Each structure stands twice: as structure tokens, then as C-alpha cells.
Coordinates of C-alpha atoms in Angstrom, one line a residue:
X9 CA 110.1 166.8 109.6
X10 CA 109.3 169.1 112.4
X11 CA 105.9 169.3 111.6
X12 CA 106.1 165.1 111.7
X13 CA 107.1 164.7 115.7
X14 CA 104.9 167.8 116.5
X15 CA 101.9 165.4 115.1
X16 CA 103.5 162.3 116.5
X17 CA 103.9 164.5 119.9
X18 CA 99.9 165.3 120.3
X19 CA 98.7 161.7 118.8
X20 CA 100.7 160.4 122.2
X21 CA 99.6 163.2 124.6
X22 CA 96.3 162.6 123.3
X23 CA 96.1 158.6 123.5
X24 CA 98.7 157.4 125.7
X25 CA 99.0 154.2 126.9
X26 CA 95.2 154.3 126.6
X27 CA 95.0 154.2 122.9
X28 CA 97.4 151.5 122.7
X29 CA 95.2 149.2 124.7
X30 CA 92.2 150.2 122.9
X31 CA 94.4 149.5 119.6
X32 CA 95.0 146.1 121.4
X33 CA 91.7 145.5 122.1
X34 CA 90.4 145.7 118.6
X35 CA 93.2 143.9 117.5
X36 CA 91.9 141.0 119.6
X37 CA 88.2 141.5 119.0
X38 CA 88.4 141.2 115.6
X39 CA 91.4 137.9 116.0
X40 CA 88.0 136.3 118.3
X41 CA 85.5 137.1 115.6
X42 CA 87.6 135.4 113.0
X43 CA 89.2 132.7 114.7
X44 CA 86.3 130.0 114.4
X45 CA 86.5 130.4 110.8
X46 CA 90.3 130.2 110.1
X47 CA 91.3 127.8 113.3
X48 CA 87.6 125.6 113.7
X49 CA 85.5 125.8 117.0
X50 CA 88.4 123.5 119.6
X51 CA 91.3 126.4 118.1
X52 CA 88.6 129.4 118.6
X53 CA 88.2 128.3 122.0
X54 CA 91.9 127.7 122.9
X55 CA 92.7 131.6 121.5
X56 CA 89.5 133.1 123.5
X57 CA 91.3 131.2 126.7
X58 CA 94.6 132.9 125.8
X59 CA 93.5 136.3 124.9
X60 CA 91.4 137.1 127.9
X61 CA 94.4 136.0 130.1
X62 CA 96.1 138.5 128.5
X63 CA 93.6 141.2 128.5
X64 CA 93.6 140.9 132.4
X65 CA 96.9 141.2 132.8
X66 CA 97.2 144.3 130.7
X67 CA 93.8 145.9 132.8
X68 CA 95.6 145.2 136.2
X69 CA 98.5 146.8 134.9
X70 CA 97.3 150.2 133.5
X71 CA 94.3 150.3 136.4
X72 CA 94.9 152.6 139.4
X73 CA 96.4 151.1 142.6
X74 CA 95.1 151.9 146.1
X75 CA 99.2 152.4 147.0
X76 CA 97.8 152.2 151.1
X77 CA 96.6 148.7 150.0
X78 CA 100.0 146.0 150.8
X79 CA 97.3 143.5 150.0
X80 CA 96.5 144.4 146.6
X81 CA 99.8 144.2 145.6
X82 CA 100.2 140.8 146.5
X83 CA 96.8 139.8 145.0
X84 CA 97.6 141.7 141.7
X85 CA 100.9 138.9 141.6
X86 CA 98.9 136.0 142.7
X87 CA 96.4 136.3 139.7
X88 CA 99.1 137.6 137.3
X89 CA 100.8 134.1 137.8
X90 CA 97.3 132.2 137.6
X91 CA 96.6 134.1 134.4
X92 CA 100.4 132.7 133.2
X93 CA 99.3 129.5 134.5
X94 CA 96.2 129.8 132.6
X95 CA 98.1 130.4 129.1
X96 CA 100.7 127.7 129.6
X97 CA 98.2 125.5 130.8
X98 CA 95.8 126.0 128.2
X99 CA 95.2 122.7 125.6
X100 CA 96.9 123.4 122.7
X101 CA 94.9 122.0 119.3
X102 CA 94.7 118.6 118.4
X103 CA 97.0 118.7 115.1
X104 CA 95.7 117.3 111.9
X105 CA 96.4 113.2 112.1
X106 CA 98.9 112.6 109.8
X107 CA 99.4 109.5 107.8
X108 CA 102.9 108.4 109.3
X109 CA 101.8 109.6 113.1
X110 CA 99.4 106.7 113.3
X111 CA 102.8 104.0 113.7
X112 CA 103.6 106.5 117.0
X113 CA 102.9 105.1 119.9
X114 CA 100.9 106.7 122.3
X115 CA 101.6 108.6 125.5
X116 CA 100.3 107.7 128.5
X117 CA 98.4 110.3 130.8
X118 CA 100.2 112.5 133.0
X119 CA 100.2 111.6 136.4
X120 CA 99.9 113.5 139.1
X121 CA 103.0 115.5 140.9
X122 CA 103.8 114.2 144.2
X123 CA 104.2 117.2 146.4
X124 CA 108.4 117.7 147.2
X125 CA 108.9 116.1 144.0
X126 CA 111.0 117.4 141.7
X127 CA 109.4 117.2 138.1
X128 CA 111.0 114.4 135.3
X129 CA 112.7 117.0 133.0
X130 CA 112.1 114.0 130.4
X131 CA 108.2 114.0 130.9
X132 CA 108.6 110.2 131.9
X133 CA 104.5 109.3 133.7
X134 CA 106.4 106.3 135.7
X135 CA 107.9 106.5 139.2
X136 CA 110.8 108.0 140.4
X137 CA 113.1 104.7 140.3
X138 CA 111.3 102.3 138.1
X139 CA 113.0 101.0 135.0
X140 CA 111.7 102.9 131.6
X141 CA 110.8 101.3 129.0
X142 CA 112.3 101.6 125.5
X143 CA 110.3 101.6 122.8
X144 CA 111.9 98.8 120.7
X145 CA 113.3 99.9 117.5
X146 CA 111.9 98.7 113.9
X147 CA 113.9 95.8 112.9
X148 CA 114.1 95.4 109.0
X149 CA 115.0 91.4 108.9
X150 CA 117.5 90.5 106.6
X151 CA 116.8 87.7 103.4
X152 CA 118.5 84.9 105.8
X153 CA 116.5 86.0 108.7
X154 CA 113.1 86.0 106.3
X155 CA 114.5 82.6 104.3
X156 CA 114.9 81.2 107.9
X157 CA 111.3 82.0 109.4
X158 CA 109.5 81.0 106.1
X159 CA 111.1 77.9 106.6
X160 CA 109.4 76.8 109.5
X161 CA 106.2 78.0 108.0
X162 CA 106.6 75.3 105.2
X163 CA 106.3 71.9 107.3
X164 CA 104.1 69.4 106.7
X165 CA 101.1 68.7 109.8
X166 CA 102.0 65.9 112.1
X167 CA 98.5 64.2 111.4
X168 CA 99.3 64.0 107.3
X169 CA 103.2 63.5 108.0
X170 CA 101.2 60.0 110.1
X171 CA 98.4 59.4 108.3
X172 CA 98.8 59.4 104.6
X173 CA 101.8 56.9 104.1
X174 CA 100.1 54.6 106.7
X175 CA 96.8 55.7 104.2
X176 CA 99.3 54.8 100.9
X177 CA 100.3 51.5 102.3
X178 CA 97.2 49.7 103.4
X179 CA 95.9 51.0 99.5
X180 CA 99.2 49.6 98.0
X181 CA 98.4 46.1 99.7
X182 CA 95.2 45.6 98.7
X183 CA 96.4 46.4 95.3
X184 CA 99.1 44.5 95.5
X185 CA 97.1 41.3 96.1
X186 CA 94.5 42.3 93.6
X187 CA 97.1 41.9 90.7
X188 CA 98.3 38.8 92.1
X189 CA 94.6 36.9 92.1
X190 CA 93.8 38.6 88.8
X191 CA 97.0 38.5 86.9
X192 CA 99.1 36.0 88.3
X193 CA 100.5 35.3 85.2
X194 CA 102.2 38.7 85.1
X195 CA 105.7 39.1 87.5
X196 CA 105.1 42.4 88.6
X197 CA 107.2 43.1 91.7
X198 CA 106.8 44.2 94.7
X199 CA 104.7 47.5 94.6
X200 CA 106.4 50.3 97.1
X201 CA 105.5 54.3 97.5
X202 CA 108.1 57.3 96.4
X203 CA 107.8 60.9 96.8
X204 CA 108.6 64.1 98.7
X205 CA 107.1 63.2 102.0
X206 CA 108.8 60.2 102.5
X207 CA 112.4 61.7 101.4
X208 CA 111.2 64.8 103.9
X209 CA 111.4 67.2 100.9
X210 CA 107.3 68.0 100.5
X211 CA 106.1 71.3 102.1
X212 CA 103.3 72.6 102.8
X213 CA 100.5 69.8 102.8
X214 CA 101.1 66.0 102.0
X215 CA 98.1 65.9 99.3
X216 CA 100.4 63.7 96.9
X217 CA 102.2 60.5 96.7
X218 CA 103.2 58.2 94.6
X219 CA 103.1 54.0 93.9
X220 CA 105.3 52.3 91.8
X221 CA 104.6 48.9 90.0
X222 CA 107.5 47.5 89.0
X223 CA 107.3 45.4 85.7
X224 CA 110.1 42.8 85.8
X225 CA 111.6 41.5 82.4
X226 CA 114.1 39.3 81.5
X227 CA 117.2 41.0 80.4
X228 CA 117.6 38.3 78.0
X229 CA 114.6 39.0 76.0
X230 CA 114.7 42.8 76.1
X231 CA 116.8 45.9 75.4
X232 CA 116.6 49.3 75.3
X233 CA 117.2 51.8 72.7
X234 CA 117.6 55.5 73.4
X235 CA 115.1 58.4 72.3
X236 CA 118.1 59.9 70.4
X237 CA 118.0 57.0 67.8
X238 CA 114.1 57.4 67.4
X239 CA 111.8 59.9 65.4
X240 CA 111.3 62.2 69.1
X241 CA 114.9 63.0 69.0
X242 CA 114.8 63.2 72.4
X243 CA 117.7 61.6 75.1
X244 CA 115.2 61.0 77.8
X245 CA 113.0 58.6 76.7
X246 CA 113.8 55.0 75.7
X247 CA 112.0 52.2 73.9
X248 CA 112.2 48.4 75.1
X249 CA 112.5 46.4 72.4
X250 CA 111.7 42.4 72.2
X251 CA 114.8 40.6 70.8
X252 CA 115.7 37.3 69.5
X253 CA 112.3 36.4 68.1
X254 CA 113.9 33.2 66.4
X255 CA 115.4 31.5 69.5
X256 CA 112.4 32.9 71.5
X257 CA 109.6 33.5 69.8
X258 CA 106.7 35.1 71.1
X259 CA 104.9 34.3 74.0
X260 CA 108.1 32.9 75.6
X261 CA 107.8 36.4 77.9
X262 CA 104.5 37.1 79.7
X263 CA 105.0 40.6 78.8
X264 CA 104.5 40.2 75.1
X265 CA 101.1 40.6 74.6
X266 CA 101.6 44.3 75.5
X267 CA 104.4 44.8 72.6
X268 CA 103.4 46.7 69.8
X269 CA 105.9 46.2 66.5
X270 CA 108.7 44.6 68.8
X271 CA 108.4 47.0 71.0
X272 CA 106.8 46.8 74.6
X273 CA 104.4 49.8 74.8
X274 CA 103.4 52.0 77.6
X275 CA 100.4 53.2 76.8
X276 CA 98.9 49.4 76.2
X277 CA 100.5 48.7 79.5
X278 CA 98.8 51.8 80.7
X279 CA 95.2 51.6 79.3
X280 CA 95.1 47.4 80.8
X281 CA 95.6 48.7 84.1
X282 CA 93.7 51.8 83.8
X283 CA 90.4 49.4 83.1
X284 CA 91.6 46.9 86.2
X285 CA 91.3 49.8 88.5
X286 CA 88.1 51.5 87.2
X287 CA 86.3 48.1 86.5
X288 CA 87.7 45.7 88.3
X289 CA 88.4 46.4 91.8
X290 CA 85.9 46.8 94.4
X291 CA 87.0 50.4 95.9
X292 CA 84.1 51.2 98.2
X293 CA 84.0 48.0 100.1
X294 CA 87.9 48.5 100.4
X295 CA 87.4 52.1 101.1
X296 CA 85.0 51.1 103.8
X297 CA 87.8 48.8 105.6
X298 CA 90.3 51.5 106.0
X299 CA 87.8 54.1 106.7
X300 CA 87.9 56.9 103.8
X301 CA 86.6 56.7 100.2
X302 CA 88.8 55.8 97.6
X303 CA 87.5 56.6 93.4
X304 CA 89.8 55.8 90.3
X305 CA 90.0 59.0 88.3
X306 CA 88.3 57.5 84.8
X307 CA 89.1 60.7 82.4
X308 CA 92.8 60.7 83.7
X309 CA 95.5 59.6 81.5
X310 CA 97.2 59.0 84.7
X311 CA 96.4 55.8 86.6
X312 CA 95.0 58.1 89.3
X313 CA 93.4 57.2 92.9
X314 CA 91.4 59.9 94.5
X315 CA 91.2 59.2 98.3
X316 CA 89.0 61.1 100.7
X317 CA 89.2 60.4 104.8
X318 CA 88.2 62.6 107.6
X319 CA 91.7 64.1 108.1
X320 CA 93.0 64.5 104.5
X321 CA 92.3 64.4 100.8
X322 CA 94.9 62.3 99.0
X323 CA 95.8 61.9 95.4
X324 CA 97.9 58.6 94.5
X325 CA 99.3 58.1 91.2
X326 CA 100.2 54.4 90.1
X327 CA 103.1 54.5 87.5
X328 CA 104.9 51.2 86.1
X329 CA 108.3 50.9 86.4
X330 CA 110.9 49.6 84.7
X331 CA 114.6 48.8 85.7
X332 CA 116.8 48.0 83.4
X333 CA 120.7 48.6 82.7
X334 CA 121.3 50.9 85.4
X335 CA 118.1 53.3 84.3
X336 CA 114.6 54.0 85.5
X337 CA 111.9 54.4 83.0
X338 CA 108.4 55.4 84.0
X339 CA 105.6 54.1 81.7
X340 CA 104.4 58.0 80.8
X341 CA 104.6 58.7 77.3
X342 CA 104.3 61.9 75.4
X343 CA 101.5 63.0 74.3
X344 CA 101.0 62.3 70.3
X345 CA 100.8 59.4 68.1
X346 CA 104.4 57.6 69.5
X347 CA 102.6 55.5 72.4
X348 CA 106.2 52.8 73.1
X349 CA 108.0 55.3 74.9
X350 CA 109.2 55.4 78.4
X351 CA 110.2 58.3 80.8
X352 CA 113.6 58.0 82.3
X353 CA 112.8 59.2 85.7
X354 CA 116.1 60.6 87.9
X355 CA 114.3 61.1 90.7
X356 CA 115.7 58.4 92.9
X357 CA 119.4 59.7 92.1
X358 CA 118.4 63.6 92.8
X359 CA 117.6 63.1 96.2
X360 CA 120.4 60.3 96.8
X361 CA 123.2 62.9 95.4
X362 CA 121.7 66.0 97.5
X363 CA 121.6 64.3 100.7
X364 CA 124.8 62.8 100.1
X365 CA 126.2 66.4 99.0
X366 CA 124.8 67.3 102.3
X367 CA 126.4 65.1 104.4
X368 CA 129.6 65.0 103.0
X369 CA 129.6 69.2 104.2
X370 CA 126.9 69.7 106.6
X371 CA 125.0 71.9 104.3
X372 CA 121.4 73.5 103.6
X373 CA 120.7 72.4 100.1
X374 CA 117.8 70.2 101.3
X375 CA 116.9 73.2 103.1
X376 CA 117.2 75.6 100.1
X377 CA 115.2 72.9 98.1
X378 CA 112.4 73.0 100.6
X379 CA 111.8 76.4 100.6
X380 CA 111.9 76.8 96.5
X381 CA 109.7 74.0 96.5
X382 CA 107.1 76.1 98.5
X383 CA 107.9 79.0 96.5
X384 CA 106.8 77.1 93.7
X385 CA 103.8 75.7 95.2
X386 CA 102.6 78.8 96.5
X387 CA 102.9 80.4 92.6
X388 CA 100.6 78.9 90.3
X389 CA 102.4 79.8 87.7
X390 CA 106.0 78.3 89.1
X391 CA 104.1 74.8 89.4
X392 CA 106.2 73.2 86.4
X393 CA 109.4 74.6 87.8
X394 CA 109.4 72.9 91.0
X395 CA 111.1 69.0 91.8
X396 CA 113.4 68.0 89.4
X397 CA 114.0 71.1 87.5
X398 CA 115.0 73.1 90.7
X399 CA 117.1 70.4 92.0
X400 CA 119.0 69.8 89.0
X401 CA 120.4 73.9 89.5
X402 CA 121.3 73.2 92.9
X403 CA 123.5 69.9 91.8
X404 CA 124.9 72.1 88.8
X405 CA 126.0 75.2 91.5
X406 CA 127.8 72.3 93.7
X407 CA 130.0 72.2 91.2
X408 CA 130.8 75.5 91.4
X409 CA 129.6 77.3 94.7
X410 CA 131.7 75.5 97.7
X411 CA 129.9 77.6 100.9
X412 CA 126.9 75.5 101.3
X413 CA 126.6 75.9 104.9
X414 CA 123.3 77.4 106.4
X415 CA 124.8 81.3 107.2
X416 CA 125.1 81.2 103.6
X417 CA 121.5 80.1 102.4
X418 CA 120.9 83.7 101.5
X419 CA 123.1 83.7 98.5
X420 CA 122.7 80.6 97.9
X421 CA 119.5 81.2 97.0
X422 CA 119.6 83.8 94.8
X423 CA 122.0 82.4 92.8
X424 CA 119.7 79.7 92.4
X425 CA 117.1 82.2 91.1
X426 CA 119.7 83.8 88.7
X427 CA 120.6 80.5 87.2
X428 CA 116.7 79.5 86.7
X429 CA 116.7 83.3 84.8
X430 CA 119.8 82.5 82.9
X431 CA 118.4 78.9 82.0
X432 CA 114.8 80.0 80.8
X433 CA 115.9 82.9 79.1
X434 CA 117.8 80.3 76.7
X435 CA 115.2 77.9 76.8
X436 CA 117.6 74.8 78.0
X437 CA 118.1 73.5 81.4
X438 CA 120.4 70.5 81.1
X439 CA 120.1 67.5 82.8
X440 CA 122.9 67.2 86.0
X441 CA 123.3 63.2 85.1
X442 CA 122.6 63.7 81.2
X443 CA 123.4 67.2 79.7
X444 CA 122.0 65.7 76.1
X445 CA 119.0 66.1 77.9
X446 CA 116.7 69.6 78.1
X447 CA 113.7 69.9 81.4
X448 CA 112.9 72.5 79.7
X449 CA 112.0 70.5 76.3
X450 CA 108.1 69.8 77.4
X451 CA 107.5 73.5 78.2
X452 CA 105.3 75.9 76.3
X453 CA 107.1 79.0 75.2
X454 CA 104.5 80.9 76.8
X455 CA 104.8 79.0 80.3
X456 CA 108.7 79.5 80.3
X457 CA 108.2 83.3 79.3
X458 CA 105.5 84.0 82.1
X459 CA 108.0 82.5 84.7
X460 CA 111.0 84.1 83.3
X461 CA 109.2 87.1 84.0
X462 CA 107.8 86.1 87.6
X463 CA 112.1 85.6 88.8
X464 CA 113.3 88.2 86.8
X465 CA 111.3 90.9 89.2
X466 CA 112.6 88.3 91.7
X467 CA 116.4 88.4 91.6
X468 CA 116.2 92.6 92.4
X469 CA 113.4 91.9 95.4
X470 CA 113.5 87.7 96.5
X471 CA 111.4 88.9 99.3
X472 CA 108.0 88.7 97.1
X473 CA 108.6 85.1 96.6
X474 CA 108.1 84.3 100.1
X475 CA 104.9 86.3 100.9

């Protein structure tokens, strides 16, 4: 031990303060040769800054003082405080960007001090008195907030709101007195348009619209007979059948040169008018009097018009109707070999009982219809869902959910989605005016499965439908 601090005792008598500087020294010579390796070139150059700061403070400390001098004391303080200036002055290096940093905002530069001012302890660049200004928070809307916004993203253009029923109109007159110069021996009524537009349920773009041709019969000479009582087993179609033969046989109706075995068909019906419209009717020169181009869709089972004007492309699809005992049935059969079937269509009483639901409690289920509607518009795979099928789950939850009032379009909502779940994981939607009947009856099992699957993901996250 003694033989330790006698050792100890010459190492300091022989190095002194001397040999700690010089340790120092290679200390920092050797930090200087590695730093542009380990910190780059900008963090080399910010530690050379620093160190030789340092060094010249240590130098002015262990160097000889002329003690006679007052001066050099004071000018060994005044560069001892610009070397301090020097190292908290010195850049520091420009951190590696990270992914979340680029959302920061940025700083603006420093500005200058005004001399007698005291510095902003907070680092604030504006003047002494001006208001600051607070970064506004992130603000993470709520599914009200986002179903409120997408709705306004859903209307129609004014020009198309304008143009295409004024487009529809002229087109149903001139059809209109077609079939009365060409079959004035057949009492169809009065032809009129339907659709979303004019019941201010369509979103998005007004590209469809439909005109209906009533076919007026004589209650005397026809009934109908429900789709239950026939081989499609099915409560929403109807036949029209021709009755009392012997006290009026046929040809005492005008309509019975389109019955097939007693019964009135549709598809007869259908294929007459389809050749009047693609053969018959002159749709260029009436194109050319209301301005756009108008071409019957030949390979369409539909009676389909395609019209094309400067503003908008319009597709208008001609159904016959038929009114009879308090029902509406549209001449669209299935497809197959049964061609005397008609549609009952509840269109007219969907809308008529949500707007009266609406009324009677000021509340957003035209609103919520709207916005499913575009959801299902937007997804080409929800196509088939939208219309009737979504409106029929609204009418069925006001039975049960009361709170239809627009602060509570949120919920309402995703109990729609849940029931729409519920309904196509069974496979059976039923009918809010006939629960014999099944929208989902005329779905593939693979369509109902693939948008099962889009609503299920859904119900956790409703956001993604709106996107």
C-alpha cells in the first residue's frame, strides 16, 4: 500500500496538471479523428466547434498570467464567455426525420432580440403583445359528424336535378302520341315518370328514371290470381286471368290478343312494344327536336331508351303497369319458361309510408335512406341491396326503434346495418306490406354471401362505408 501512493505521489509530481491536459488532449484528438465516421460530416463539424472551445478555455487557464497586466484579466473573461457563447451557440445536429415528426408543424425562424427586451421564456418568434396562435388540436369526428358531411356530398347537380325530368317528359310525350296514332285501339292511359329523383331520394347522379305505361282493363273481364297458387310458389307475382269467356267471348277486350291460355302475358305485352320502339318510331328526327340523341336498347329484355345530350347521359326504362284491386304489378317477369307473370311493385307505398313516418315525427329516415342508397351505389357489390330492400328495414325498425330524430342518425344507422347482417345471414328479408314475401328470393347465394361479408366488417368500422 505504501509503496502504491509513493508511485501515485511521483506520477503527480512528475505530470501535474500538465499530464492531465495532455491526457485531455489525446482524448480529444482521437474523439476528432473518429467523429466523422460515427456522427457523419454536419455532427464531426459541430464536435470540432465544441472541443476547440474547450481547449481554449483550458490553455488560458493553465498559461501564465502577466499579474501587472489588469487588462488581461478582463480579456481572459471576455473570451472565456465568447468561447461559452460559442458552445451553446453551436447548431446542434439535424436528428434523423422520423416518420411521425413529418405531421409537426414547423417553427418559424428566430427573430431578432430587440435590445432592453427581455427574452420570451416560451421561445414565442411573435411580438411582445400580439395574440399567439394555437395550433388547433386533431379533431377525430364522430359517426354522426362523418354521416352528416357525407350527406351533403351525396346530392344530385342542379343541371340534372333540371334537365333530365324536363329531358323524361318531352320523350314521354312524343311517345305518348306515338301509341295513340299507332294503336289507338289499345286504352293505355296516361303515361307518367316514377323514380328516386322525383321523390328526392336519388343520390349521386340522376342517370336513371323511369316511365310507366299504364294498361287499363276492365275489372269485369279480368282477375288476378296470386303467385302462391301457381307452379313459382312465389307471393309476389300475380297472373291476370281472362274470365267469363261464355258471356264475353274473346275479342270483347282489346287486350286479348296478348293472353296466352286465359291468361294476359307480359312478356307478349313486352316483346310488341319492344319492336314498336326499335322499329317503329323515328328516334333521331325526335332526338334532333329536343336536342340530344335518343337509341332503343335492342339486346335488352327491358324496354330500354338510351339518351345522350350535352349535359347528361340518361337511361329510361318503359314498364307497363297494371292497377288492379288495390295492387301494382309491373309487366317484368322472371326469367324462365313462365312468361304470364307480373311483378307486384311496392314502390309507390315505400316512399308514401317513409315520408309520412317522417312527418308524423320530424325524423331522418329519408335522410338515413339517402345516404345507404349512396353507400350502395358507391359498392358495386351492394348494387342489389339498395331501393326497396333497404327501405323495407327501415319500415320494419319503426316498429321498433321510436328515436328517429336526426341526433340519433348514428345509431340509427347501424342498426340498420345489423339488421341487413341478421337478414342475409338467414337468407329472408320479408316484405314490410307482405311478410309471405322474401327480397331476398331473386338473389344468388353467392351475391348475398359476398355482401354479408362487405357489412359484417361494417358493423365493427361503419366508417369504410362512407369512403
Amino acid at each position: 500500500m505504501a509503496a502504491f501512493w509513493q508511485q501515485r505521489g511521483r506520477r503527480q509530481e512528475n505530470g501535474g496538471l500538465g499530464s492531465v491536459i495532455d491526457g485531455l488532449g489525446s482524448v480529444f484528438d482521437v474523439l476528432l479523428a473518429n467523429a466523422r465516421l460515427v456522427l457523419g460530416v454536419s455532427g464531426a463539424a459541430v464536435l470540432a466547434i465544441a472541443t476547440l472551445a474547450v481547449k481554449r478555455l483550458i490553455d488560458r487557464a493553465t498559461s501564465p498570467r502577466d499579474e501587472g497586466d489588469p487588462k488581461a484579466e478582463q480579456k481572459s473573461l471576455e473570451e472565456s464567455w465568447q468561447d461559452l457563447a460559442l458552445i451553446k451557440t453551436t447548431p446542434k445536429a439535424p436528428k434523423k426525420q422520423r416518420r411521425e415528426d413529418l405531421s409537426e408543424p414547423l417553427l418559424s425562424p428566430a427573430q431578432p432580440l430587440v435590445p432592453g427586451e427581455a427574452p420570451d421564456p416560451r421561445g414565442s418568434s411573435a411580438p411582445l403583445g400580439a395574440p399567439q396562435a394555437k395550433p388547433s388540436p386533431l379533431r377525430c369526428l364522430t359517426l354522426q359528424e362523418k354521416l352528416l358531411s357525407h350527406s351533403t356530398q351525396l346530392a344530385v347537380p342542379e343541371i340534372q336535378v333540371s334537365l333530365v325530368p324536363q329531358l323524361a317528359r318531352s320523350i314521354c310525350t312524343q311517345l305518348q302520341n306515338f301509341l295513340r296514332s299507332k294503336c289507338p285501339e289499345l286504352p293505355f292511359g296516361r303515361l307518367f315518370l316514377s323514380g328516386a329523383l322525383l321523390d328526392g331520394l336519388e343520390v349521386l347522379a340522376a342517370e336513371h328514371i323511369h316511365l310507366m305505361l299504364p294498361v287499363v282493363l276492365d275489372a269485369g273481364l279480368w282477375s288476378l290470381i296470386s303467385g302462391e297458387d301457381t307452379v313459382v310458389r312465389n307471393p309476389q307475382y300475380w297472373m291476370i286471368k281472362r274470365i267469363d269467356l261464355g258471356y264475353f267471348p274473346r275479342g270483347c277486350s282489346p287486350w286479348d290478343r296478348f293472353t296466352v291460355g286465359r291468361y294476359l302475358s307480359s312478356s307478349v305485352l313486352n316483346e310488341t312494344l319492344h319492336k314498336l320502339l326499335v322499329a317503329s318510331i323515328n328516334w333521331p328526327a325526335i332526338g334532333g327536336l329536343l336536342g340530344c340523341a335518343i337509341h332503343p336498347v335492342v339486346a335488352s329484355r327491358e324496354l330500354r331508351l338510351e339518351v345522350k345530350h350535352d349535359q347528361v347521359d340518361l337511361n329510361i326504362t318503359l314498364f307497363p303497369v297494371v292497377e288492379m284491386e288495390d295492387k301494382v304489378l309491373l309487366a317484368v317477369p322472371p326469367e324462365g319458361l313462365v312468361e304470364n307473370l307480373w311483378l307486384e311493385s311496392f314502390y309507390r307505398a315505400e316512399v308514401s309510408r317513409v315520408k309520412e313516418l317522417d312527418a308524423g315525427d320530424s325524423g331522418a329516415r329519408q335522410l338515413c335512406l339517402r345516404i345507404l342508397n349512396g353507400v350502395c351505389r358507391s359498392q358495386p357489390c351492394l348494387h342489389k341491396l339498395g331501393g326497396s330492400p333497404v327501405t323495407h328495414v327501415i319500415l320494419h325498425l319503426s316498429d321498433t326503434a321510436s328515436d328517429w330524430a336526426e341526433e340519433s342518425l348514428a345509431d340509427r344507422f347501424q342498426q340498420v346495418l345489423e339488421e341487413l347482417v341478421a337478414s342475409l345471414e338467414k337468407g329472408v328479408l320479408p316484405s314490410y306490406f307482405n311478410p309471405k314475401i322474401n327480397l331476398f328470393s331473386r338473389l344468388l347465394e353467392e351475391e348475398i354471401d359476398e355482401m354479408g361479408f362487405v357489412l359484417y366488417r361494417a358493423i365493427s368500422e361503419p366508417e369504410v362505408l362512407l369512403k
